[in-house]
Tab-separated table of C-alpha atoms in Angstrom:
chain	number	residue	atom	x	y	z
X	144	UNK	CA	-68.853	80.594	57.403
X	145	UNK	CA	-65.695	82.150	57.977
X	146	UNK	CA	-62.728	81.999	55.356
X	147	UNK	CA	-59.264	82.541	55.927
X	148	UNK	CA	-56.374	82.478	54.178
X	149	UNK	CA	-53.211	81.525	55.557
X	150	UNK	CA	-49.785	80.854	54.269
X	151	UNK	CA	-46.718	78.688	55.682
X	152	UNK	CA	-43.578	79.936	55.505
X	153	UNK	CA	-39.588	78.432	55.886
X	154	UNK	CA	-38.487	81.606	57.782
X	155	UNK	CA	-40.124	84.013	59.860
X	156	UNK	CA	-41.537	87.326	58.480
X	157	UNK	CA	-38.897	90.053	60.343
X	158	UNK	CA	-41.056	92.592	60.149
X	159	UNK	CA	-44.077	91.285	61.824
X	160	UNK	CA	-42.019	89.754	64.625
X	161	UNK	CA	-40.368	92.895	65.120
X	162	UNK	CA	-43.219	95.421	64.631
X	163	UNK	CA	-45.914	92.675	66.527
X	164	UNK	CA	-48.673	92.311	64.811
X	165	UNK	CA	-48.541	94.827	61.967
X	166	UNK	CA	-51.171	94.702	58.770
X	167	UNK	CA	-51.875	92.378	56.948
X	168	UNK	CA	-50.580	89.327	58.796
X	169	UNK	CA	-52.163	88.303	62.249
X	170	UNK	CA	-50.477	84.887	63.867
X	171	UNK	CA	-52.500	81.658	62.659
X	172	UNK	CA	-50.692	79.424	65.486
X	173	UNK	CA	-54.300	78.524	67.317
X	174	UNK	CA	-54.673	77.277	63.734
X	175	UNK	CA	-51.680	74.990	63.252
X	176	UNK	CA	-53.055	71.554	64.251
X	177	UNK	CA	-55.528	72.336	62.054
X	178	UNK	CA	-53.875	73.604	58.697
X	179	UNK	CA	-51.678	71.134	56.235
X	180	UNK	CA	-48.593	72.293	56.236
X	181	UNK	CA	-45.341	71.077	56.403
X	182	UNK	CA	-43.422	74.525	56.799
X	183	UNK	CA	-43.090	75.423	60.573
X	184	UNK	CA	-43.977	79.645	60.473
X	185	UNK	CA	-48.076	80.321	59.939
X	186	UNK	CA	-49.492	83.659	59.704
X	187	UNK	CA	-53.303	84.620	58.119
X	188	UNK	CA	-52.902	87.017	55.130
X	189	UNK	CA	-56.154	89.156	53.738
X	190	UNK	CA	-56.544	88.014	50.931
X	191	UNK	CA	-54.912	86.487	47.606
X	192	UNK	CA	-54.769	89.702	45.159
X	193	UNK	CA	-51.948	91.448	43.553
X	194	UNK	CA	-50.227	92.988	46.914
X	195	UNK	CA	-50.054	89.339	47.842
X	196	UNK	CA	-48.235	88.529	45.041
X	197	UNK	CA	-45.974	91.582	44.812
X	198	UNK	CA	-45.642	90.761	48.894
X	199	UNK	CA	-44.436	86.939	47.976
X	200	UNK	CA	-41.524	88.271	45.086
X	201	UNK	CA	-40.306	90.956	47.970
X	202	UNK	CA	-39.972	88.462	50.810
X	203	UNK	CA	-39.113	85.484	49.163
X	204	UNK	CA	-35.318	84.587	48.179
X	205	UNK	CA	-33.729	82.409	46.392
X	206	UNK	CA	-34.496	78.581	47.476
X	207	UNK	CA	-37.391	80.030	49.394
X	208	UNK	CA	-40.763	78.340	49.658
X	209	UNK	CA	-44.264	79.686	50.607
X	210	UNK	CA	-47.151	77.302	51.561
X	211	UNK	CA	-50.690	78.784	50.497
X	212	UNK	CA	-54.698	77.538	51.785
X	213	UNK	CA	-57.689	78.129	52.815
X	214	UNK	CA	-59.400	77.550	55.385
X	215	UNK	CA	-63.147	77.764	56.243
X	216	UNK	CA	-64.998	77.589	59.465
X	217	UNK	CA	-68.792	76.243	59.033
X	218	UNK	CA	-71.099	75.734	62.351
X	219	UNK	CA	-70.017	75.452	65.638
X	220	UNK	CA	-66.428	75.580	64.018
X	221	UNK	CA	-66.158	72.310	62.313
X	222	UNK	CA	-63.779	72.890	59.046
X	223	UNK	CA	-65.417	72.327	55.427
X	224	UNK	CA	-61.708	72.787	54.041
X	225	UNK	CA	-60.612	70.109	53.460
X	226	UNK	CA	-56.710	68.858	51.507
X	227	UNK	CA	-56.611	66.888	48.744
X	228	UNK	CA	-52.952	66.484	47.194
X	229	UNK	CA	-54.380	65.220	43.545
X	230	UNK	CA	-55.272	69.637	43.023
X	231	UNK	CA	-52.147	71.302	44.362
X	232	UNK	CA	-50.874	73.853	42.375
X	233	UNK	CA	-47.246	74.706	42.291
X	234	UNK	CA	-45.667	78.572	41.176
X	235	UNK	CA	-42.509	79.028	40.592
X	236	UNK	CA	-41.849	83.021	40.916
X	237	UNK	CA	-38.721	83.063	39.939
X	238	UNK	CA	-39.536	80.886	36.246
X	239	UNK	CA	-42.282	82.254	36.048
X	240	UNK	CA	-44.705	79.405	35.889
X	241	UNK	CA	-48.143	77.998	37.058
X	242	UNK	CA	-48.051	74.304	37.357
X	243	UNK	CA	-51.956	73.057	38.253
X	244	UNK	CA	-52.989	69.160	37.883
X	245	UNK	CA	-53.845	69.573	34.067
X	246	UNK	CA	-50.057	70.576	33.805
X	247	UNK	CA	-47.802	73.356	33.789
X	248	UNK	CA	-48.210	76.972	32.012
X	249	UNK	CA	-45.417	79.164	31.491
X	250	UNK	CA	-46.626	82.762	32.533
X	251	UNK	CA	-45.445	85.959	30.105
X	252	UNK	CA	-42.423	87.667	31.539
X	253	UNK	CA	-43.226	91.203	31.792
X	254	UNK	CA	-47.823	90.567	32.730
X	255	UNK	CA	-46.856	87.768	34.724
X	256	UNK	CA	-48.116	89.215	38.116
X	257	UNK	CA	-51.073	90.532	36.683
X	258	UNK	CA	-52.033	87.010	34.637
X	259	UNK	CA	-51.496	84.935	38.238
X	260	UNK	CA	-54.227	87.413	39.931
X	261	UNK	CA	-56.377	86.250	37.027
X	262	UNK	CA	-55.900	82.772	37.876
X	263	UNK	CA	-56.901	80.610	40.603
X	264	UNK	CA	-54.170	80.860	43.523
X	265	UNK	CA	-55.641	79.638	46.676
X	266	UNK	CA	-58.225	77.019	47.228
X	267	UNK	CA	-59.965	74.786	50.637
X	268	UNK	CA	-59.001	71.710	48.619
X	269	UNK	CA	-55.350	71.791	47.938
X	270	UNK	CA	-52.302	73.541	48.934
X	271	UNK	CA	-50.646	76.056	46.989
X	272	UNK	CA	-47.002	75.704	47.128
X	273	UNK	CA	-44.878	79.231	45.637
X	274	UNK	CA	-41.397	78.433	45.236
X	275	UNK	CA	-38.388	80.680	43.789
X	276	UNK	CA	-35.734	78.520	42.567
């Protein structure tokens, strides 16, 4: 079983396109048809740690949206991941909120990155949407 972390963005990640295959991003174009994203630029990312949250906070501008999803491949490349929209999460980086199927939670203004890093962000069962507005 292979696990891939993907993000989809509204605009290209300039560092990736200017410098080529900059680590930690890899083009996700090969998987684009199998992923439930609605945004045009797809990248594979290494994981979901505090570095990822810091990257998003720096990369995203007011009004931006980024989608995040785990894609698992089983035997012979068959997908094990599914998309259950009712389990989707929405994280607003500007308002510092985390919303899942159980409700919406406010994150601490000073320690929000650490709090967010301890929560379930990515899922193979739903898309996590990051927004900044």
